[in-house]
Coordinates of C-alpha atoms in Angstrom, one line a residue:
Chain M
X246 CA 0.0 0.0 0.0
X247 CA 2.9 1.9 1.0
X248 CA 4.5 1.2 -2.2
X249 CA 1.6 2.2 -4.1
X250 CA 1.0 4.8 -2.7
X251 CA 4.8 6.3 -3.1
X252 CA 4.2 5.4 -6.5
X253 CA 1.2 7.2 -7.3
X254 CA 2.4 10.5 -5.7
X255 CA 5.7 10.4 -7.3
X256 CA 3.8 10.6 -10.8
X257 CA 1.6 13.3 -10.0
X258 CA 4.0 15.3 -8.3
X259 CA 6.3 14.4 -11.4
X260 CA 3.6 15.3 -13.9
X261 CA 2.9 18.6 -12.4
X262 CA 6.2 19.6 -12.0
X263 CA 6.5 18.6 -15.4
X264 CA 3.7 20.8 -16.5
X265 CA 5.1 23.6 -14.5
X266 CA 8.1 23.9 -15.8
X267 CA 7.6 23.0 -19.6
X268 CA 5.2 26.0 -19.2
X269 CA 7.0 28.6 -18.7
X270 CA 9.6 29.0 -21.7
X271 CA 6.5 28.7 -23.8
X272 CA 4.6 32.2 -21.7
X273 CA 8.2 33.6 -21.8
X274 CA 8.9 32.9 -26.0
X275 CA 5.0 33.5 -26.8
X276 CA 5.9 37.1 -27.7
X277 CA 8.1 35.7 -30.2
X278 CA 5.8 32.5 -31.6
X279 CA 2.8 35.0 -31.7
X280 CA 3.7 36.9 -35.0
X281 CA 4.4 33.7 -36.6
X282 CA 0.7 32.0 -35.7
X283 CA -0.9 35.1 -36.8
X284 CA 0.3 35.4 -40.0
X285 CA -0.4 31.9 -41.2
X286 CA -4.3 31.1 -41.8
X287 CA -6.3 31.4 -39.1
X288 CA -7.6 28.0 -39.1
X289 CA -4.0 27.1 -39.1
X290 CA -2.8 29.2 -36.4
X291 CA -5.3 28.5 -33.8
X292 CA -4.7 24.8 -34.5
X293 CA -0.8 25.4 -34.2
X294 CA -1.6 27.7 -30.5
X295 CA -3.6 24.7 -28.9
X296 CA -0.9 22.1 -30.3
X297 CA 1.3 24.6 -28.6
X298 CA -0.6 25.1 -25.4
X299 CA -1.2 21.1 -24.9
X300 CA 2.3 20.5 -25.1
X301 CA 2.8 21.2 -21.5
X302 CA 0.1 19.2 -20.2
X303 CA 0.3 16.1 -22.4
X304 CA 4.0 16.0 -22.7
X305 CA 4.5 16.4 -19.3
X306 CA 1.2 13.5 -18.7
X307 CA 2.6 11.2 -21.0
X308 CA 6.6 11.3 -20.0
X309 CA 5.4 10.8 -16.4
X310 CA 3.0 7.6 -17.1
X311 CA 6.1 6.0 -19.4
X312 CA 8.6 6.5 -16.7
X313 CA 6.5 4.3 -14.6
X314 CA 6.4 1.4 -17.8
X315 CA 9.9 -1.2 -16.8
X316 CA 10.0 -1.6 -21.1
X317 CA 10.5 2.5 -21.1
X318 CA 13.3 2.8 -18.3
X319 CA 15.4 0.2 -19.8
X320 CA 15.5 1.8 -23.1
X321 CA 14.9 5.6 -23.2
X322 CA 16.8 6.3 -19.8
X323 CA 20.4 6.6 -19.7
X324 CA 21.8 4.0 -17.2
X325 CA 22.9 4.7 -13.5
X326 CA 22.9 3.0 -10.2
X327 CA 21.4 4.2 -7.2
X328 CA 21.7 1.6 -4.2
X329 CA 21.5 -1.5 -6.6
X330 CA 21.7 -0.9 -10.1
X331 CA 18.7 -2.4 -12.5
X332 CA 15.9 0.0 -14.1
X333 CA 14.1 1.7 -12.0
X334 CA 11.5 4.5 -11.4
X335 CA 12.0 7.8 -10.4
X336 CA 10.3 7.2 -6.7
X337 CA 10.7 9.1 -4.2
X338 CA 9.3 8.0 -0.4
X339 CA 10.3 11.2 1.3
X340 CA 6.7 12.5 2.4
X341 CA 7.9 16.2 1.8
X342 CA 7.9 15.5 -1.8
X343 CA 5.1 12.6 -2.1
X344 CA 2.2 14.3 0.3
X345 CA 2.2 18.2 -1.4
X346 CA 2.7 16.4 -5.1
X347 CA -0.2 13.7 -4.6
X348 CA -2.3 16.4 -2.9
X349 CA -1.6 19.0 -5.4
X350 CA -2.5 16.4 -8.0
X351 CA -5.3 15.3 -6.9
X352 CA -6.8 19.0 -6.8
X353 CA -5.7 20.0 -9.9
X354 CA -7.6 17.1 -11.3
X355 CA -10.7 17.8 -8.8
X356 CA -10.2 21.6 -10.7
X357 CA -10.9 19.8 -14.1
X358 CA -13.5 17.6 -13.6
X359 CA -15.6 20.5 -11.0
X360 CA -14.8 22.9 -13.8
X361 CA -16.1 20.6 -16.5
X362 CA -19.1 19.7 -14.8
X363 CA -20.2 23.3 -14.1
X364 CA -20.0 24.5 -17.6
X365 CA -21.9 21.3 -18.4
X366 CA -24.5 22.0 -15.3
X367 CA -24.9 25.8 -17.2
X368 CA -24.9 25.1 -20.6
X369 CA -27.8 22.5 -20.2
X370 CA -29.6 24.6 -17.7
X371 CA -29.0 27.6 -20.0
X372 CA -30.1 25.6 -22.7
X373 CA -33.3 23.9 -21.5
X374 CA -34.4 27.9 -20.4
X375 CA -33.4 29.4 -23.9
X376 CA -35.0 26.4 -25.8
X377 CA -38.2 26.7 -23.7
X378 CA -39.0 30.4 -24.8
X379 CA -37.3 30.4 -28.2
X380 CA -39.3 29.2 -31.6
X381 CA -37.2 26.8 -33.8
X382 CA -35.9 27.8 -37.5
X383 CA -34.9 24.6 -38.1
X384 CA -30.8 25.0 -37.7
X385 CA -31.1 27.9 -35.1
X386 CA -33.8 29.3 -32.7
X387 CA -35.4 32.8 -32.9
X388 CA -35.6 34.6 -29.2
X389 CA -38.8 36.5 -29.4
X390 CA -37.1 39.6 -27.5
X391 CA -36.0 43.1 -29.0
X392 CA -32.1 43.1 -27.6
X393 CA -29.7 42.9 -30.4
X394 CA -27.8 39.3 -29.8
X395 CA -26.3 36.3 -31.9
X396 CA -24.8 33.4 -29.6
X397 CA -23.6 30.3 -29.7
X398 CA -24.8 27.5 -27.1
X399 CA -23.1 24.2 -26.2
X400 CA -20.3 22.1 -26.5
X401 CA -20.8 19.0 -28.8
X402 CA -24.0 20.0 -30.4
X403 CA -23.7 24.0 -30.0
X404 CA -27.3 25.7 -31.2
X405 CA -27.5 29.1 -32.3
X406 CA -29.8 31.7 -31.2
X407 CA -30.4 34.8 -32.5
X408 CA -33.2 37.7 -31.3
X409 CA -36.2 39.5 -33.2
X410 CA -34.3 42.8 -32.3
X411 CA -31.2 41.4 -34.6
X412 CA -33.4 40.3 -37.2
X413 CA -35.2 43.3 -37.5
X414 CA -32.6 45.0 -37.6
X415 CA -30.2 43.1 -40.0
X416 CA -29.8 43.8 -43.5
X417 CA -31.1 41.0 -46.4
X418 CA -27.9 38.7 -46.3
X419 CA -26.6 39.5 -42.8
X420 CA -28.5 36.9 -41.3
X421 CA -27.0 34.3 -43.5
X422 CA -23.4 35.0 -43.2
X423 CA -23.8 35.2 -39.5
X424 CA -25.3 31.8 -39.4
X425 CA -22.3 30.4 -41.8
X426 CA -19.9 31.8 -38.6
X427 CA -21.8 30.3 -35.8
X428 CA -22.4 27.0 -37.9
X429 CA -18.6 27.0 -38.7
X430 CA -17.9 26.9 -35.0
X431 CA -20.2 24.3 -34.4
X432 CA -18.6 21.6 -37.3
X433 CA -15.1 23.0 -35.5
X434 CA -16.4 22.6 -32.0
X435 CA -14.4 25.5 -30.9
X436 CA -16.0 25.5 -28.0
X437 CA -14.6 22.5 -26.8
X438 CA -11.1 23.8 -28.1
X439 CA -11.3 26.5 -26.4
X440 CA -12.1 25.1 -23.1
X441 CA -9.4 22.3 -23.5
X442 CA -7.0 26.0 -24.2
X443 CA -8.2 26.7 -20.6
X444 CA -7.7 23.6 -18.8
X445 CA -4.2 23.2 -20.8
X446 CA -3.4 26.7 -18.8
X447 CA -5.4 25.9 -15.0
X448 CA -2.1 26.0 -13.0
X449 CA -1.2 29.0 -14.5
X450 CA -2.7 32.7 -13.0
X451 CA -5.1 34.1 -15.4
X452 CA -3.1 37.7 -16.0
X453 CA -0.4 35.1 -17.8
X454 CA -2.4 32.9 -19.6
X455 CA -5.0 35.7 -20.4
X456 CA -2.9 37.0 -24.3
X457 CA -2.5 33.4 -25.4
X458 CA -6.5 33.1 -24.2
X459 CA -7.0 36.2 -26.2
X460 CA -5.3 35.2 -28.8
X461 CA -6.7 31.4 -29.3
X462 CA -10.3 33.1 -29.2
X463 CA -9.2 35.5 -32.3
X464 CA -7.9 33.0 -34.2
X465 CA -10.9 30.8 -33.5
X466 CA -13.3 33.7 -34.7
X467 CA -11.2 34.4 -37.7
X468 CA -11.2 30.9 -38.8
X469 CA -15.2 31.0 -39.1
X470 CA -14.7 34.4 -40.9
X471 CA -12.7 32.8 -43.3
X472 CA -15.0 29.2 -43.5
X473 CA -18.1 31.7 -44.3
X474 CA -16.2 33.3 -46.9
X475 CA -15.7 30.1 -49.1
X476 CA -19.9 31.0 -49.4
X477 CA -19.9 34.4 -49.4
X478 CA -17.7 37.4 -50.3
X479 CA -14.9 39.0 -47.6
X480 CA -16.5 42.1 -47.8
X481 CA -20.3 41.3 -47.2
X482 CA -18.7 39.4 -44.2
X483 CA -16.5 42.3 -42.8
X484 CA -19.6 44.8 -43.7
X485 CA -21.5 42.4 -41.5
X486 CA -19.5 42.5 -38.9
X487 CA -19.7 46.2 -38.8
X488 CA -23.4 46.6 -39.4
X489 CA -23.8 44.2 -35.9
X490 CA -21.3 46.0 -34.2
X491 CA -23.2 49.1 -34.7
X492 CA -26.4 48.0 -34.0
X493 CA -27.3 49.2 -30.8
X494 CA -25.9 52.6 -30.0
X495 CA -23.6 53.3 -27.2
X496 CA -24.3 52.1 -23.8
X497 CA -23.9 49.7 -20.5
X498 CA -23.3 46.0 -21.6
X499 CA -26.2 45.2 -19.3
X500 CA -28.4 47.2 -20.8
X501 CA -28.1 44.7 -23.4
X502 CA -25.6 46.7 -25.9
X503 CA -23.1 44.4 -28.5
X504 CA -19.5 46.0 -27.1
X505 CA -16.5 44.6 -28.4
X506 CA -13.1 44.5 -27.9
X507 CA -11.8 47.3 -30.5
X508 CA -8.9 44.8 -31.2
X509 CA -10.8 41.8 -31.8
X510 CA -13.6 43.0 -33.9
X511 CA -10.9 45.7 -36.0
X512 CA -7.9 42.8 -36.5
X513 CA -11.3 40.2 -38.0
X514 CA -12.2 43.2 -40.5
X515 CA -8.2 43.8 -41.5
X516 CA -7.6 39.9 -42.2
X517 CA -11.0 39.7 -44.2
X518 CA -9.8 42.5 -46.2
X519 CA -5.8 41.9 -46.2
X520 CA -5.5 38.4 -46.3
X521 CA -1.7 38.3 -46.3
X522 CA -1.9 34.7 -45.0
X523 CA -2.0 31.2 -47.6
X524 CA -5.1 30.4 -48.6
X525 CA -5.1 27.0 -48.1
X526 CA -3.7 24.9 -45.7
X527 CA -3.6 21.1 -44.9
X528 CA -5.4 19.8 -41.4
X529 CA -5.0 16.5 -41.7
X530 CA -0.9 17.6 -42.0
X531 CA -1.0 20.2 -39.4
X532 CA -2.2 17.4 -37.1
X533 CA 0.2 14.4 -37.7
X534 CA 3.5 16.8 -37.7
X535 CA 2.1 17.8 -34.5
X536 CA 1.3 14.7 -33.0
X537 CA 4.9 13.4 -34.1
X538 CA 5.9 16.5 -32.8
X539 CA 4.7 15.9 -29.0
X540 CA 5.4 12.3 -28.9
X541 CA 9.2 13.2 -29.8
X542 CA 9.3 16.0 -27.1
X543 CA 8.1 13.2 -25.0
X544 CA 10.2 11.1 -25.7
X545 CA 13.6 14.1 -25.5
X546 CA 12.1 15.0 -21.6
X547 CA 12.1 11.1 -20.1
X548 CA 16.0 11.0 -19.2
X549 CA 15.8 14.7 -17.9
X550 CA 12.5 14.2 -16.3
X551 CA 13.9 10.8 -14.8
X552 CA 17.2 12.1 -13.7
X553 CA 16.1 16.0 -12.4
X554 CA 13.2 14.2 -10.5
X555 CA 15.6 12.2 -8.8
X556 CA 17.9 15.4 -7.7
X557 CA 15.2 16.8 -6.4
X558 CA 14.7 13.8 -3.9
X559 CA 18.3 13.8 -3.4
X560 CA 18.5 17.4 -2.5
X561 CA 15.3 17.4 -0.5
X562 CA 16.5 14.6 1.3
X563 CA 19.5 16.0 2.0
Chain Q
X153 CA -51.1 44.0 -9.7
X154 CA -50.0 46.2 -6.6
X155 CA -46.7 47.5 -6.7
X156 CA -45.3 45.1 -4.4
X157 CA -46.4 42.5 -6.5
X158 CA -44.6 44.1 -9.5
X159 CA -41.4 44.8 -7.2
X160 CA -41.2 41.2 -6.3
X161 CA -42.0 40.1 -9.8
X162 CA -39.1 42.3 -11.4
X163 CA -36.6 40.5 -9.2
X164 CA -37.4 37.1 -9.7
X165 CA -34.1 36.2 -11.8
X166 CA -35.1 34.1 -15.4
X167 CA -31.9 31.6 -14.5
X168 CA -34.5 30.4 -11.3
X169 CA -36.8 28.8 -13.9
X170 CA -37.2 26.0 -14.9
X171 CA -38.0 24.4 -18.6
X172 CA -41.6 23.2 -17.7
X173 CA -42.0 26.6 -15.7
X174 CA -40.7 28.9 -19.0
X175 CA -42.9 26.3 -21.3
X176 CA -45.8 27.4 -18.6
X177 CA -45.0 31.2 -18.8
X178 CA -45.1 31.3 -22.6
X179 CA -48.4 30.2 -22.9
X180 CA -49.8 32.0 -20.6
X181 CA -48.2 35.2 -22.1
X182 CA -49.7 34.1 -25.4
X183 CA -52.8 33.5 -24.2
X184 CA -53.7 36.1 -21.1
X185 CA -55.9 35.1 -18.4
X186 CA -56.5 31.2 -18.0
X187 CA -57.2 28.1 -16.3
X188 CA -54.6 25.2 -15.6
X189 CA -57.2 22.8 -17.9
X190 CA -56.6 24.8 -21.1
X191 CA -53.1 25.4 -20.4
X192 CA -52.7 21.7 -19.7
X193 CA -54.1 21.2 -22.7
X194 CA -52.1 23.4 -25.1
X195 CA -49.0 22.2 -23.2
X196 CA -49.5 18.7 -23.8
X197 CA -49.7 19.3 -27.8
X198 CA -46.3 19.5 -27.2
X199 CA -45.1 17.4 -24.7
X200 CA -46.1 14.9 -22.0
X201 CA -47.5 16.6 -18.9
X202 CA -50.1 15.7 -17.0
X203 CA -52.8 18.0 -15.7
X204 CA -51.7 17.8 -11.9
X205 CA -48.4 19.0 -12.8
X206 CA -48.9 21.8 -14.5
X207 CA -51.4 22.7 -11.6
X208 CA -48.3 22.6 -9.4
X209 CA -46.3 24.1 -11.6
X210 CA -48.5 26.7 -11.7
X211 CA -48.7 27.1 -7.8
X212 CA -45.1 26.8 -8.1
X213 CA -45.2 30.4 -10.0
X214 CA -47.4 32.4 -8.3
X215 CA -44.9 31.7 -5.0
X216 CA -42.1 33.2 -7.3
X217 CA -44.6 36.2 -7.8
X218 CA -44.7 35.6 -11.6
X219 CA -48.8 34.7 -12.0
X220 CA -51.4 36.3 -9.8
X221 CA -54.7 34.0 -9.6
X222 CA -58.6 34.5 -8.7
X223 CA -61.0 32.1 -8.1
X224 CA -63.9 32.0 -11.1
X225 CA -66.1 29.3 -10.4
X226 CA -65.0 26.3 -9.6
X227 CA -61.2 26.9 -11.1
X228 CA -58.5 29.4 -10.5
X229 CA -57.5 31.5 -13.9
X230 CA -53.9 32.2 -14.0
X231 CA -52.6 35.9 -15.9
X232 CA -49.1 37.1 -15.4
X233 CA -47.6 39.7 -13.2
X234 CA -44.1 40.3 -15.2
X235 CA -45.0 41.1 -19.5
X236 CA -42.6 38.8 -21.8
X237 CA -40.7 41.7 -22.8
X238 CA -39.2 42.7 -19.5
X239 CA -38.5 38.7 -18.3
X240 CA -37.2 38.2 -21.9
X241 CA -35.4 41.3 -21.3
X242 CA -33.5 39.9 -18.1
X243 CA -33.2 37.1 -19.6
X244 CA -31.1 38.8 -22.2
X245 CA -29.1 40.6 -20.0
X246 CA -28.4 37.9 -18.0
X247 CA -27.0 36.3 -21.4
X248 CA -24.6 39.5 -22.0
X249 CA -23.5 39.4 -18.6
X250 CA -22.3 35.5 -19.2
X251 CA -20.4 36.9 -22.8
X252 CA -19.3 39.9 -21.0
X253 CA -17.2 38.4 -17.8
X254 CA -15.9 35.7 -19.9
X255 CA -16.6 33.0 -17.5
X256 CA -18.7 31.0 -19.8
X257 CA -16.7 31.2 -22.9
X258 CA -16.7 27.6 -23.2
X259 CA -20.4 26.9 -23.9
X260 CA -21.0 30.5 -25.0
X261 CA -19.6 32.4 -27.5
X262 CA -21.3 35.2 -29.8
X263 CA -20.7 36.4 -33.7
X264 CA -19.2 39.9 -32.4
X265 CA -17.1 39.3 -28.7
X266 CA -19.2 41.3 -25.8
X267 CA -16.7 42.8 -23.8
X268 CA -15.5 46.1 -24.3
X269 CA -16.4 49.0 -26.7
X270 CA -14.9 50.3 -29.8
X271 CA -14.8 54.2 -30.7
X272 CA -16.5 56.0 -33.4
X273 CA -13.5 57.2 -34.8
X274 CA -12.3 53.8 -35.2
X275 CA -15.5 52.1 -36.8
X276 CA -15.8 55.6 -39.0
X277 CA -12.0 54.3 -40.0
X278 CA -13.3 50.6 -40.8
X279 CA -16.1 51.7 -42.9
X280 CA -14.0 53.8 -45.2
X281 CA -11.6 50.9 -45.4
X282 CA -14.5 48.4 -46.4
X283 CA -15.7 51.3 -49.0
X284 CA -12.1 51.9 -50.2
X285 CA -12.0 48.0 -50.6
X286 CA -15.2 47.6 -52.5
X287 CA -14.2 50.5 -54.8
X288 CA -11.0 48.6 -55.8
X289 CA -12.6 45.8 -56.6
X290 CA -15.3 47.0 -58.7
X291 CA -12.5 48.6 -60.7
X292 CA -10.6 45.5 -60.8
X293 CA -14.4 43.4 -61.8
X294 CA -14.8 46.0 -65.0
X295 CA -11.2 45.8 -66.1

């Protein structure tokens, strides 16, 4: 039990650790990765920042499991004795190292799931209320109420919902390329990307993680900009975007106003007009280089991760 | 209505509802003053609900100050105390508050991001770039 125990904290506190410290040269570089990602294609780039922001979590996840696998220690770590000298595990029994790491690992993955099941808990309760008092157009539901709003609701299945004081107010063809947007989130399930981009960043403080949030969320919007303009022109969808952002004139957000970030909504109309970036660009590609990608970083951290681990333990014990 | 009525009415939050309660509310919005038997009725076109519980869902209503009744008859007739418009309304805003504090960005997510405001100036300077754009390229579609 003792064993197991020892065992099971030394790869939590080895994961998170692990996830720590992988984190921060990517927040320190990002200033220099971030012209890069926005200048490719938008559906490109935000692909390339989640790849980038999973790397801590998964690489750090994955090296820690496969130190634990006898097969892995014999061949990917460098040999050295200890006490006797066959392969081993990086375990550690000192209960300054084990009890923080196994606590600290089991809240962090509390964190997840209590996060996860509260967005779930709201989106269905937000869902079952909007569905109740909203009349169904077939792919998106009509809000009988004069406020001027377009949303999104839901992870797997997101439905769209749009209000009479939009409609009204819309222009013939608005309505259509703002449905093209919110259905081109829904077959990218950017929702669910977006809150994997958050979990991916939980041990860090929000004022760190928040550009690289920001950032994820701009690309995401501007790859549904750029999906709706394989049906309809770049202008009609940056016009759009300008004819909803003016809607309502100028007051509270409660009161029901569309505000937007200047950035956001001004860097959306630039790229529709200035696309500077490749029009096409190759998922299925972008997706296996980066999968190779993390699984040789993975492979690269095991002796380091095996070997600094163990200092650790040695210096602590000492 | 008295105006305590209305008071409390106003502050009953839309998120407090439930999907049966809203489905309740609708109707009797669309239809004005009634009984639980008609609405039980016009509910169950559209789902299965029996009669009793739409009578409790009902009571369940008036508590939260939503529906006054009075007796006529034999049967209590049900007519609301908030108009669709202002519950809507907070409904609505509670919607922008959700976009706005960025909480719920994971299930929620709208066409233009609710957050902050941009100035005049600057959508005066996106418009001419959007006209400048559209001049070029109907010079460019007639050459």
């Amino acid at each position: 039990m003792t064993a197991l125990f020892d065992s099971i904290g030394s790869l939590l506190t080895l994961w998170l650790l692990g996830w720590l410290f992988l984190s921060l040269p990517i927040l320190l570089c990002y200033p220099l990765i971030r012209p890069i990602l926005l200048a490719r294609h938008p559906a490109l780039g935000s692909k390339l920042l989640l790849a980038l922001l999973s790397a801590p979590f998964l690489v750090s996840l994955l090296a820690s499991v496969m130190l634990f696998i006898p097969l892995v220690e014999n061949t990917m770590v460098s040999a050295h004795c200890h006490s006797n000298c066959g392969p081993h595990s990086p375990l550690s029994n000192s209960p300054w190292l084990i009890w923080p790491g196994a606590c600290a690992g089991a809240l962090v993955l509390a964190g997840i799931c209590r996060r996860l099941l509260r967005n779930l808990k709201s989106s269905r309760q937000l869902m079952r209320q909007l569905s109740a008092v909203s009349i169904d157009r077939g792919n998106w539901q009509l809000i009988p109420e004069c406020h001027c709003l377009v949303f999104a609701l839901g992870w797997w299945s997101p439905r769209i919902f749009i209000t009479e004081g939009l409609m009204k107010r819309c222009r013939p063809g608005d309505i259509e390329i703002i449905l093209a947007h919110e259905q081109a989130h829904a077959r990218r399930k950017d929702n669910i990307r977006l809150l994997l981009g958050k979990l991916f960043l939980l041990p860090i403080p929000n004022r760190f993680t928040a550009p690289l949030m920001n950032d994820l969320t701009l690309l995401t919007e501007s790859a549904c900009d750029f999906s709706a303009a394989r049906a309809y022109s770049p202008l009609d969808i940056a016009e759009t975007l300008l004819h909803v952002q003016k809607l309502v004139p100028a007051g509270h957000p409660q009161q029901g106003r569309l505000a937007f970030t200047g950035s956001e909504v001004e860097l959306r109309i630039r790229a529709l007009l200035n696309p500077t970036m490749p029009e096409r660009h190759y998922p299925g590609l972008t997706s296996l280089l980066s999968l190779g990608l993390l699984l040789l970083l993975t492979l690269a951290m095991l002796d380091p991760m095996h070997h600094g681990f163990e200092w650790l333990v040695h210096k602590l014990s000492n | 209505m008295n105006k305590k009525q209305r008071r409390l009415a106003q502050t009953t939050l839309p998120q407090s509802l439930g999907e049966l309660e809203l489905t309740v509310m609708n109707h009797v919005w669309e239809n004005g003053e009634t009984d639980a038997k008609y609405l039980a009725g016009k509910i169950q076109e559209e789902r299965l609900c029996s009669l009793s519980t739409v009578q409790t869902t009902l009571e369940r209503l008036v508590k939260k100050n939503l529906l006054q009744r009075h007796k006529q008859g034999y049967a209590y007739h049900y007519s609301a105390l908030a108009s669709r418009g202002e519950f809507m309304g907070r409904m609505m805003k509670d919607v922008v508050s959700l976009l706005h504090d960025g909480k719920s960005s994971t299930i929620l997510s709208s066409f233009v991001n609710v957050a902050a405001t941009l100035e005049d100036a600057a959508l005066d300077e996106l418009e001419q770039l959007i006209r400048d754009k559209r001049r070029q390229k109907t010079r460019v579609d007639k050459v």
